Amino acid sequence: MTATALAGRARRYDSARVRADFPIFERQVNGRPLTYLDSAASAQRPRAVIAAVDHYETHLHANVHRGVHALSQEATAAYEGARERVRRFLNARSTKEIIFTRGTTEAINLVANAFARPRLGSGDEIVLTRLEHHANIVPWQMAAAATGATLRVAPIDERGELRFDEFSALLTPRTRLVATAHVSNALGTVLPVARIVAAAHARGIPVLLDGAQAVPHGGADVQALGCDFYAFSGHKIYGPTGIGVLYGREALLREMPPWQGGGDMILSVSFEGTTYNDLPWKFEAGTPNISGAIGLAAAIEYLDSIGPAAVRAHEQQLLATATAALQQLPGLRVIGTAAEKAAVLSFTIDGIHPHDLGTILDHEGVAIRTGHHCAMPVMDFFGLAATARASFGCYNDLTDIDRLVAALHKAHEVFG
Ligand code: PLP
């Protein structure tokens, strides 16, 4: 049965209308319609985002927080308005808790430098999981190396699920922080973050959630999650690159020293000393990515206009359909079969290297990701150097799955 034939099972969702909002789909790749299945690496932008950035650049640009002139005030209002939009999106209590960063990576580095390092000493521990992206490993390794702390890594099972009991057993009086993905980028596993936060908080341990792969598939409510820090990137939720967000609990952010110094993060400076700015600007040294923040707010607005729950349901339908279709292909093994997954499908095919697969699919206009997905410890766990990964966004539909399956058949012909 083709994916299109399975359409009867799909919920009503106007993917054609959604797709029409994304001008990238007007182009062809290698003479074929674009089948974009790499949204987990970076999602495409709708016209609304492109227009918001264009409007800012054309009509509003000036530096923020500095000028008394009209443009600066309008740019400041737009930038701070974007912060308020993000606050509502995450359901944070205050805009003081919303810090603009370059992305998830910088958000995690901010916490590693300004929160963890001053608190860590020899014998202290940070608990991670085996599912982390390198962005949620390396900053902690650097902090540990500088302070004498150590990392403890909670294991996963063959399905790619966290072994929760073993995770809990790692929480001890030495644990200073738990830092974990909300959703694994390599496998799609949705981690049991509510249980993780509850277990850590029961021992007084703060929790950072890496939400880079969770937010695109339905948003996040930081108050409901109860986490202390939450990080995500604009470009994975249909916004621009170079902009992201760190949510931090206000009480913790207040205690933290700034991690970068410069303009905008100060109230007054003399050679005798500096008084730092209030939250959130204390953590935003220098001229920020103003157009990026505005584009991010437009992306959130766009996602909200479709409805995060509808997007999630549509993507889950695509994931189920694609998983069923791919499993019928000879030699294909799905890597990551957790009970709860976001719309990420990692796989290998016997006898075909993932990079070769990626190249053949590209000739067919099908863009997938191949490699270690910046999650080498996950690949090691499965004894693999690389997988092929198809990931779905709000603009994908069942035709994309049919094209993926047809391209995989082609790869079989070439290598068969
Ligand atoms: N964390 C996860 C789970 C990711 O998937 C990614 C990017 O793929 C990152 C962190 C890093 O995001 P960025 O490169 O936008 O900082």
CSV table of C-alpha atoms and ligand atoms in Angstrom, one decimal:
chain,number,residue,atom,x,y,z
A,1,MET,CA,0.0,0.0,0.0
A,2,THR,CA,1.4,3.4,-0.9
A,3,ALA,CA,1.5,6.2,1.6
A,4,THR,CA,-1.1,8.1,-0.4
A,5,ALA,CA,-3.4,5.1,-0.2
A,6,LEU,CA,-3.0,5.3,3.6
A,7,ALA,CA,-4.3,8.8,3.5
A,8,GLY,CA,-7.8,7.7,4.6
A,9,ARG,CA,-6.3,7.2,8.0
A,10,ALA,CA,-4.9,10.7,8.2
A,11,ARG,CA,-6.5,13.5,10.2
A,12,ARG,CA,-7.8,16.4,8.2
A,13,TYR,CA,-4.9,18.8,7.9
A,14,ASP,CA,-4.4,21.1,5.0
A,15,SER,CA,-0.8,20.4,4.3
A,16,ALA,CA,-1.1,21.8,0.7
A,17,ARG,CA,-2.1,25.2,2.2
A,18,VAL,CA,0.7,25.0,4.7
A,19,ARG,CA,3.2,24.0,2.1
A,20,ALA,CA,2.1,27.0,-0.1
A,21,ASP,CA,3.2,29.3,2.7
A,22,PHE,CA,6.9,28.1,2.1
A,23,PRO,CA,8.4,29.6,-1.1
A,24,ILE,CA,11.3,27.2,-1.0
A,25,PHE,CA,8.9,24.5,-2.4
A,26,GLU,CA,8.6,26.6,-5.6
A,27,ARG,CA,12.0,25.5,-6.6
A,28,GLN,CA,13.2,22.2,-7.9
A,29,VAL,CA,16.3,20.2,-6.8
A,30,ASN,CA,18.1,18.1,-9.5
A,31,GLY,CA,15.1,18.7,-11.8
A,32,ARG,CA,12.6,17.2,-9.3
A,33,PRO,CA,10.2,18.7,-6.9
A,34,LEU,CA,11.8,19.3,-3.5
A,35,THR,CA,11.1,16.6,-0.9
A,36,TYR,CA,12.5,18.2,2.2
A,37,LEU,CA,12.9,15.6,5.0
A,38,ASP,CA,15.6,17.4,7.0
A,39,SER,CA,13.7,19.7,9.2
A,40,ALA,CA,15.4,18.3,12.3
A,41,ALA,CA,18.6,19.9,11.0
A,42,SER,CA,16.9,23.1,10.0
A,43,ALA,CA,13.3,23.9,9.1
A,44,GLN,CA,12.3,26.0,6.1
A,45,ARG,CA,10.8,29.5,6.5
A,46,PRO,CA,7.3,30.6,5.7
A,47,ARG,CA,6.6,33.8,3.9
A,48,ALA,CA,5.4,35.4,7.2
A,49,VAL,CA,8.9,35.0,8.7
A,50,ILE,CA,10.7,36.3,5.6
A,51,ALA,CA,8.3,39.2,5.4
A,52,ALA,CA,8.7,40.1,9.1
A,53,VAL,CA,12.5,40.2,8.7
A,54,ASP,CA,12.2,42.1,5.5
A,55,HIS,CA,9.9,44.6,7.1
A,56,TYR,CA,12.3,45.2,9.9
A,57,GLU,CA,15.3,45.5,7.7
A,58,THR,CA,13.4,47.8,5.3
A,59,HIS,CA,11.6,50.1,7.7
A,60,LEU,CA,12.7,49.7,11.3
A,61,HIS,CA,16.4,49.0,11.6
A,62,ALA,CA,18.4,50.9,14.2
A,63,ASN,CA,20.2,49.7,17.3
A,64,VAL,CA,18.1,48.8,20.3
A,65,HIS,CA,18.0,50.2,23.9
A,66,ARG,CA,20.2,53.1,22.9
A,67,GLY,CA,18.7,55.9,20.9
A,68,VAL,CA,16.1,58.4,21.7
A,69,HIS,CA,15.3,58.7,18.0
A,70,ALA,CA,12.2,57.2,16.5
A,71,LEU,CA,13.8,54.3,14.7
A,72,SER,CA,15.7,53.1,17.7
A,73,GLN,CA,12.6,53.2,19.8
A,74,GLU,CA,10.6,51.3,17.1
A,75,ALA,CA,13.3,48.7,16.8
A,76,THR,CA,13.5,48.4,20.6
A,77,ALA,CA,9.7,48.0,20.8
A,78,ALA,CA,9.8,45.3,18.1
A,79,TYR,CA,12.7,43.4,19.7
A,80,GLU,CA,11.1,43.5,23.2
A,81,GLY,CA,7.8,42.6,21.6
A,82,ALA,CA,9.4,39.5,20.2
A,83,ARG,CA,10.6,38.6,23.7
A,84,GLU,CA,7.1,38.9,25.0
A,85,ARG,CA,5.9,36.7,22.2
A,86,VAL,CA,8.5,34.1,23.2
A,87,ARG,CA,7.4,34.4,26.8
A,88,ARG,CA,3.8,33.6,25.9
A,89,PHE,CA,4.9,30.7,23.7
A,90,LEU,CA,6.8,29.1,26.5
A,91,ASN,CA,4.3,30.2,29.2
A,92,ALA,CA,7.2,31.7,31.2
A,93,ARG,CA,6.2,34.0,34.1
A,94,SER,CA,8.1,37.0,33.0
A,95,THR,CA,10.1,38.4,30.1
A,96,LYS,CA,13.0,38.6,32.6
A,97,GLU,CA,13.2,34.8,32.2
A,98,ILE,CA,13.6,35.0,28.4
A,99,ILE,CA,17.2,35.5,27.1
A,100,PHE,CA,17.9,35.7,23.4
A,101,THR,CA,21.0,33.7,22.4
A,102,ARG,CA,22.5,32.6,19.1
A,103,GLY,CA,20.7,29.2,19.5
A,104,THR,CA,20.4,26.2,21.7
A,105,THR,CA,24.2,25.7,21.7
A,106,GLU,CA,24.8,29.2,23.0
A,107,ALA,CA,22.0,28.9,25.6
A,108,ILE,CA,23.5,25.7,27.0
A,109,ASN,CA,27.0,27.3,27.0
A,110,LEU,CA,25.5,30.2,28.9
A,111,VAL,CA,24.2,27.9,31.7
A,112,ALA,CA,27.4,25.9,31.7
A,113,ASN,CA,29.5,29.1,32.2
A,114,ALA,CA,27.3,31.3,34.4
A,115,PHE,CA,25.4,28.7,36.4
A,116,ALA,CA,27.4,25.5,36.6
A,117,ARG,CA,31.0,26.6,36.7
A,118,PRO,CA,30.7,28.9,39.8
A,119,ARG,CA,28.9,26.0,41.6
A,120,LEU,CA,31.0,23.1,40.6
A,121,GLY,CA,34.0,21.7,42.5
A,122,SER,CA,36.0,18.5,42.7
A,123,GLY,CA,33.7,15.5,43.3
A,124,ASP,CA,30.6,17.2,42.0
A,125,GLU,CA,28.6,15.6,39.2
A,126,ILE,CA,26.4,16.6,36.3
A,127,VAL,CA,24.0,13.9,35.0
A,128,LEU,CA,23.3,13.6,31.3
A,129,THR,CA,21.8,10.9,29.2
A,130,ARG,CA,23.2,8.8,26.4
A,131,LEU,CA,20.8,10.5,24.0
A,132,GLU,CA,22.4,14.0,24.0
A,133,HIS,CA,23.4,16.1,21.1
A,134,HIS,CA,27.0,17.2,21.3
A,135,ALA,CA,25.7,20.7,22.2
A,136,ASN,CA,24.5,19.2,25.5
A,137,ILE,CA,27.7,17.2,26.2
A,138,VAL,CA,30.7,19.3,25.3
A,139,PRO,CA,29.9,22.5,27.3
A,140,TRP,CA,29.5,20.2,30.4
A,141,GLN,CA,32.8,18.5,29.6
A,142,MET,CA,34.5,21.9,29.4
A,143,ALA,CA,32.9,23.0,32.7
A,144,ALA,CA,33.9,19.7,34.4
A,145,ALA,CA,37.5,19.9,33.1
A,146,ALA,CA,37.8,23.4,34.5
A,147,THR,CA,36.3,22.6,37.9
A,148,GLY,CA,37.2,18.9,38.7
A,149,ALA,CA,33.6,17.8,38.4
A,150,THR,CA,32.6,14.7,36.5
A,151,LEU,CA,29.8,13.7,34.1
A,152,ARG,CA,27.6,10.8,34.8
A,153,VAL,CA,25.7,9.4,31.8
A,154,ALA,CA,22.3,7.7,32.1
A,155,PRO,CA,22.0,4.7,29.8
A,156,ILE,CA,19.4,3.8,27.1
A,157,ASP,CA,17.9,0.6,25.9
A,158,GLU,CA,17.8,-1.0,22.5
A,159,ARG,CA,14.6,0.9,21.6
A,160,GLY,CA,16.5,4.2,22.4
A,161,GLU,CA,14.5,4.9,25.6
A,162,LEU,CA,16.1,6.2,28.7
A,163,ARG,CA,16.6,3.5,31.4
A,164,PHE,CA,14.8,5.6,34.0
A,165,ASP,CA,15.7,3.5,37.1
A,166,GLU,CA,19.4,3.8,36.2
A,167,PHE,CA,19.0,7.5,35.6
A,168,SER,CA,17.4,7.9,39.1
A,169,ALA,CA,20.2,5.9,40.7
A,170,LEU,CA,22.7,8.4,39.3
A,171,LEU,CA,21.0,11.2,41.3
A,172,THR,CA,23.0,11.6,44.5
A,173,PRO,CA,24.0,14.4,47.0
A,174,ARG,CA,26.9,15.1,44.6
A,175,THR,CA,24.7,15.9,41.6
A,176,ARG,CA,24.6,19.6,40.9
A,177,LEU,CA,22.6,19.6,37.7
A,178,VAL,CA,20.7,17.3,35.3
A,179,ALA,CA,21.0,18.3,31.7
A,180,THR,CA,18.9,16.3,29.2
A,181,ALA,CA,17.3,16.4,25.8
A,182,HIS,CA,13.5,16.8,25.7
A,183,VAL,CA,13.6,15.0,22.4
A,184,SER,CA,16.5,13.1,20.8
A,185,ASN,CA,17.6,14.5,17.5
A,186,ALA,CA,19.2,11.2,16.4
A,187,LEU,CA,16.3,8.9,17.2
A,188,GLY,CA,13.3,11.0,17.9
A,189,THR,CA,12.8,9.6,21.4
A,190,VAL,CA,10.7,11.8,23.6
A,191,LEU,CA,12.3,11.7,27.0
A,192,PRO,CA,10.1,11.4,30.1
A,193,VAL,CA,11.0,14.9,31.1
A,194,ALA,CA,8.2,15.3,33.7
A,195,ARG,CA,9.5,12.3,35.6
A,196,ILE,CA,13.1,13.5,35.2
A,197,VAL,CA,12.3,16.9,36.6
A,198,ALA,CA,10.3,15.4,39.5
A,199,ALA,CA,13.0,12.9,40.4
A,200,ALA,CA,15.7,15.6,40.3
A,201,HIS,CA,13.7,18.2,42.1
A,202,ALA,CA,12.9,15.7,44.9
A,203,ARG,CA,16.6,15.8,45.6
A,204,GLY,CA,16.9,19.6,45.1
A,205,ILE,CA,18.7,19.2,41.8
A,206,PRO,CA,18.1,21.8,39.0
A,207,VAL,CA,17.2,20.6,35.5
A,208,LEU,CA,18.1,22.0,32.1
A,209,LEU,CA,16.1,20.7,29.2
A,210,ASP,CA,17.5,20.9,25.6
A,211,GLY,CA,14.3,21.6,23.7
A,212,ALA,CA,15.8,22.1,20.3
A,213,GLN,CA,13.9,19.1,18.8
A,214,ALA,CA,10.8,19.3,21.0
A,215,VAL,CA,9.6,22.9,20.4
A,216,PRO,CA,9.0,22.4,16.7
A,217,HIS,CA,6.6,19.5,17.3
A,218,GLY,CA,4.1,21.2,19.6
A,219,GLY,CA,5.8,23.9,21.7
A,220,ALA,CA,6.7,23.7,25.4
A,221,ASP,CA,5.2,25.0,28.6
A,222,VAL,CA,8.0,25.7,31.0
A,223,GLN,CA,5.7,26.1,34.0
A,224,ALA,CA,4.0,22.7,33.3
A,225,LEU,CA,7.4,21.1,32.7
A,226,GLY,CA,8.7,22.6,35.9
A,227,CYS,CA,12.3,22.8,34.5
A,228,ASP,CA,14.8,25.4,35.7
A,229,PHE,CA,16.3,26.0,32.2
A,230,TYR,CA,15.0,25.4,28.7
A,231,ALA,CA,16.8,26.0,25.5
A,232,PHE,CA,15.7,26.1,21.8
A,233,SER,CA,16.8,27.4,18.4
A,234,GLY,CA,14.8,29.6,16.1
A,235,HIS,CA,15.8,27.9,12.9
A,236,LYS,CA,14.3,24.6,13.9
A,237,ILE,CA,10.9,26.1,14.4
A,238,TYR,CA,10.6,27.9,11.0
A,239,GLY,CA,12.5,31.0,12.2
A,240,PRO,CA,15.9,32.5,11.2
A,241,THR,CA,19.3,31.1,12.0
A,242,GLY,CA,21.5,32.8,14.6
A,243,ILE,CA,18.7,33.3,17.1
A,244,GLY,CA,17.6,31.1,20.0
A,245,VAL,CA,16.3,31.3,23.5
A,246,LEU,CA,17.3,30.4,27.0
A,247,TYR,CA,14.5,30.3,29.5
A,248,GLY,CA,15.7,30.4,33.0
A,249,ARG,CA,13.9,30.5,36.3
A,250,GLU,CA,14.2,34.1,37.5
A,251,ALA,CA,15.5,33.3,41.0
A,252,LEU,CA,18.4,31.3,39.4
A,253,LEU,CA,19.2,33.9,36.7
A,254,ARG,CA,19.3,36.6,39.4
A,255,GLU,CA,22.0,34.7,41.3
A,256,MET,CA,24.1,34.0,38.1
A,257,PRO,CA,26.9,36.3,37.1
A,258,PRO,CA,26.9,37.5,33.5
A,259,TRP,CA,29.0,35.3,31.2
A,260,GLN,CA,30.0,37.9,28.6
A,261,GLY,CA,30.7,41.6,29.2
A,262,GLY,CA,30.1,44.6,27.0
A,263,GLY,CA,27.5,47.1,26.0
A,264,ASP,CA,23.8,46.6,26.9
A,265,MET,CA,24.5,44.3,29.8
A,266,ILE,CA,25.5,47.2,32.1
A,267,LEU,CA,23.8,50.0,34.0
A,268,SER,CA,26.9,52.0,34.7
A,269,VAL,CA,30.6,51.5,34.0
A,270,SER,CA,33.7,53.2,35.5
A,271,PHE,CA,37.3,52.0,35.8
A,272,GLU,CA,36.5,51.3,39.5
A,273,GLY,CA,33.7,48.9,38.7
A,274,THR,CA,30.6,48.1,36.8
A,275,THR,CA,26.9,47.7,37.7
A,276,TYR,CA,25.2,45.1,35.7
A,277,ASN,CA,21.9,45.5,33.9
A,278,ASP,CA,18.6,43.9,35.1
A,279,LEU,CA,17.4,40.7,33.7
A,280,PRO,CA,17.2,39.6,31.0
A,281,TRP,CA,19.7,42.1,29.5
A,282,LYS,CA,22.4,41.1,31.9
A,283,PHE,CA,23.0,38.1,29.7
A,284,GLU,CA,22.8,39.9,26.3
A,285,ALA,CA,26.1,41.7,25.9
A,286,GLY,CA,26.5,43.7,22.7
A,287,THR,CA,24.2,44.4,19.8
A,288,PRO,CA,21.7,41.5,19.7
A,289,ASN,CA,20.3,39.7,16.6
A,290,ILE,CA,17.4,42.1,16.4
A,291,SER,CA,16.0,40.9,13.0
A,292,GLY,CA,16.5,37.3,14.2
A,293,ALA,CA,14.3,37.9,17.3
A,294,ILE,CA,11.6,39.5,15.2
A,295,GLY,CA,11.7,36.6,12.7
A,296,LEU,CA,11.5,34.2,15.6
A,297,ALA,CA,8.4,35.9,16.9
A,298,ALA,CA,6.9,35.7,13.4
A,299,ALA,CA,7.7,32.0,13.3
A,300,ILE,CA,6.0,31.4,16.6
A,301,GLU,CA,3.0,33.4,15.4
A,302,TYR,CA,2.9,31.3,12.3
A,303,LEU,CA,3.1,28.0,14.2
A,304,ASP,CA,0.4,29.2,16.5
A,305,SER,CA,-1.8,30.1,13.5
A,306,ILE,CA,-1.7,26.5,12.3
A,307,GLY,CA,-2.0,25.2,15.8
A,308,PRO,CA,0.9,23.3,17.5
A,309,ALA,CA,-1.4,20.4,18.4
A,310,ALA,CA,-2.6,20.1,14.8
A,311,VAL,CA,1.0,20.1,13.6
A,312,ARG,CA,1.9,17.5,16.1
A,313,ALA,CA,-1.0,15.2,15.1
A,314,HIS,CA,-0.2,15.6,11.4
A,315,GLU,CA,3.5,14.8,12.0
A,316,GLN,CA,2.7,11.8,14.1
A,317,GLN,CA,0.5,10.5,11.2
A,318,LEU,CA,3.4,11.0,8.8
A,319,LEU,CA,5.8,9.3,11.2
A,320,ALA,CA,3.6,6.3,11.6
A,321,THR,CA,3.0,6.0,7.9
A,322,ALA,CA,6.6,6.4,7.0
A,323,THR,CA,7.7,3.9,9.6
A,324,ALA,CA,5.2,1.3,8.3
A,325,ALA,CA,6.2,2.0,4.7
A,326,LEU,CA,10.0,1.8,5.3
A,327,GLN,CA,9.8,-1.3,7.4
A,328,GLN,CA,8.6,-3.2,4.3
A,329,LEU,CA,11.8,-2.4,2.4
A,330,PRO,CA,14.3,-5.3,2.4
A,331,GLY,CA,17.3,-4.8,4.7
A,332,LEU,CA,16.0,-1.7,6.3
A,333,ARG,CA,16.4,-1.3,10.0
A,334,VAL,CA,14.7,1.5,12.0
A,335,ILE,CA,17.1,2.9,14.6
A,336,GLY,CA,15.1,4.1,17.6
A,337,THR,CA,11.8,2.5,18.2
A,338,ALA,CA,10.8,4.3,21.4
A,339,ALA,CA,7.1,4.1,22.3
A,340,GLU,CA,6.9,7.9,22.2
A,341,LYS,CA,8.7,9.6,19.3
A,342,ALA,CA,8.8,13.0,17.6
A,343,ALA,CA,8.7,12.9,13.8
A,344,VAL,CA,12.2,11.8,13.3
A,345,LEU,CA,13.0,8.5,11.5
A,346,SER,CA,16.5,7.1,11.6
A,347,PHE,CA,17.4,4.0,9.6
A,348,THR,CA,20.0,2.0,7.9
A,349,ILE,CA,19.9,-0.3,4.9
A,350,ASP,CA,22.1,-3.4,4.7
A,351,GLY,CA,24.8,-3.0,2.2
A,352,ILE,CA,24.3,0.7,1.5
A,353,HIS,CA,26.3,3.3,3.3
A,354,PRO,CA,24.1,6.1,4.6
A,355,HIS,CA,26.1,8.7,2.7
A,356,ASP,CA,25.6,6.8,-0.6
A,357,LEU,CA,21.9,6.6,0.3
A,358,GLY,CA,21.8,10.4,0.9
A,359,THR,CA,23.5,11.1,-2.4
A,360,ILE,CA,21.1,8.9,-4.4
A,361,LEU,CA,18.1,10.3,-2.7
A,362,ASP,CA,19.4,13.8,-3.4
A,363,HIS,CA,19.4,13.0,-7.2
A,364,GLU,CA,15.7,12.3,-6.7
A,365,GLY,CA,15.1,15.6,-5.1
A,366,VAL,CA,14.8,14.0,-1.6
A,367,ALA,CA,16.8,15.8,1.1
A,368,ILE,CA,17.5,13.6,4.2
A,369,ARG,CA,20.3,13.8,6.7
A,370,THR,CA,23.1,11.2,6.9
A,371,GLY,CA,25.9,10.9,9.4
A,372,HIS,CA,26.2,10.8,13.2
A,373,HIS,CA,23.8,13.7,13.7
A,374,CYS,CA,26.1,15.3,16.3
A,375,ALA,CA,25.2,12.5,18.6
A,376,MET,CA,28.2,10.2,18.4
A,377,PRO,CA,27.5,8.4,21.7
A,378,VAL,CA,24.1,7.4,20.4
A,379,MET,CA,25.6,6.0,17.2
A,380,ASP,CA,28.2,4.1,19.3
A,381,PHE,CA,25.5,2.6,21.4
A,382,PHE,CA,24.0,1.0,18.3
A,383,GLY,CA,27.4,0.1,16.9
A,384,LEU,CA,27.0,2.4,13.9
A,385,ALA,CA,29.1,5.2,12.4
A,386,ALA,CA,26.1,6.8,10.8
A,387,THR,CA,22.4,6.5,10.0
A,388,ALA,CA,20.1,8.0,7.4
A,389,ARG,CA,17.5,10.3,9.0
A,390,ALA,CA,14.2,11.5,7.6
A,391,SER,CA,12.5,14.2,9.7
A,392,PHE,CA,9.2,15.8,9.1
A,393,GLY,CA,7.8,19.3,9.5
A,394,CYS,CA,4.4,21.0,9.2
A,395,TYR,CA,4.8,21.2,5.4
A,396,ASN,CA,5.4,17.6,4.7
A,397,ASP,CA,2.7,15.3,3.4
A,398,LEU,CA,2.1,11.7,2.3
A,399,THR,CA,3.5,12.5,-1.2
A,400,ASP,CA,6.8,13.1,0.4
A,401,ILE,CA,6.7,9.6,1.9
A,402,ASP,CA,5.9,8.1,-1.4
A,403,ARG,CA,8.8,9.9,-3.0
A,404,LEU,CA,11.1,8.8,-0.2
A,405,VAL,CA,10.1,5.2,-0.6
A,406,ALA,CA,10.4,5.4,-4.4
A,407,ALA,CA,13.9,6.9,-4.0
A,408,LEU,CA,14.9,4.1,-1.6
A,409,HIS,CA,13.8,1.5,-4.1
A,410,LYS,CA,16.0,3.3,-6.6
A,411,ALA,CA,18.9,3.0,-4.2
A,412,HIS,CA,18.2,-0.7,-3.9
A,413,GLU,CA,18.4,-1.0,-7.7
A,414,VAL,CA,21.7,0.8,-7.8
A,415,PHE,CA,23.3,-1.2,-5.1
A,416,GLY,CA,21.2,-4.4,-5.4
B,1,PLP,N1,20.3,20.0,20.8
B,1,PLP,C1,19.6,19.2,19.9
B,1,PLP,C2,18.8,18.1,20.4
B,1,PLP,C3,19.8,19.5,18.5
B,1,PLP,O1,19.1,18.7,17.7
B,1,PLP,C4,20.6,20.5,18.1
B,1,PLP,C5,20.7,20.8,16.6
B,1,PLP,O2,20.6,19.9,15.8
B,1,PLP,C6,21.2,21.3,19.0
B,1,PLP,C7,21.0,21.1,20.3
B,1,PLP,C8,22.0,22.5,18.6
B,1,PLP,O3,21.2,23.5,18.0
B,1,PLP,P1,21.9,24.8,17.4
B,1,PLP,O4,22.9,24.3,16.4
B,1,PLP,O5,20.8,25.4,16.7
B,1,PLP,O6,22.5,25.6,18.5
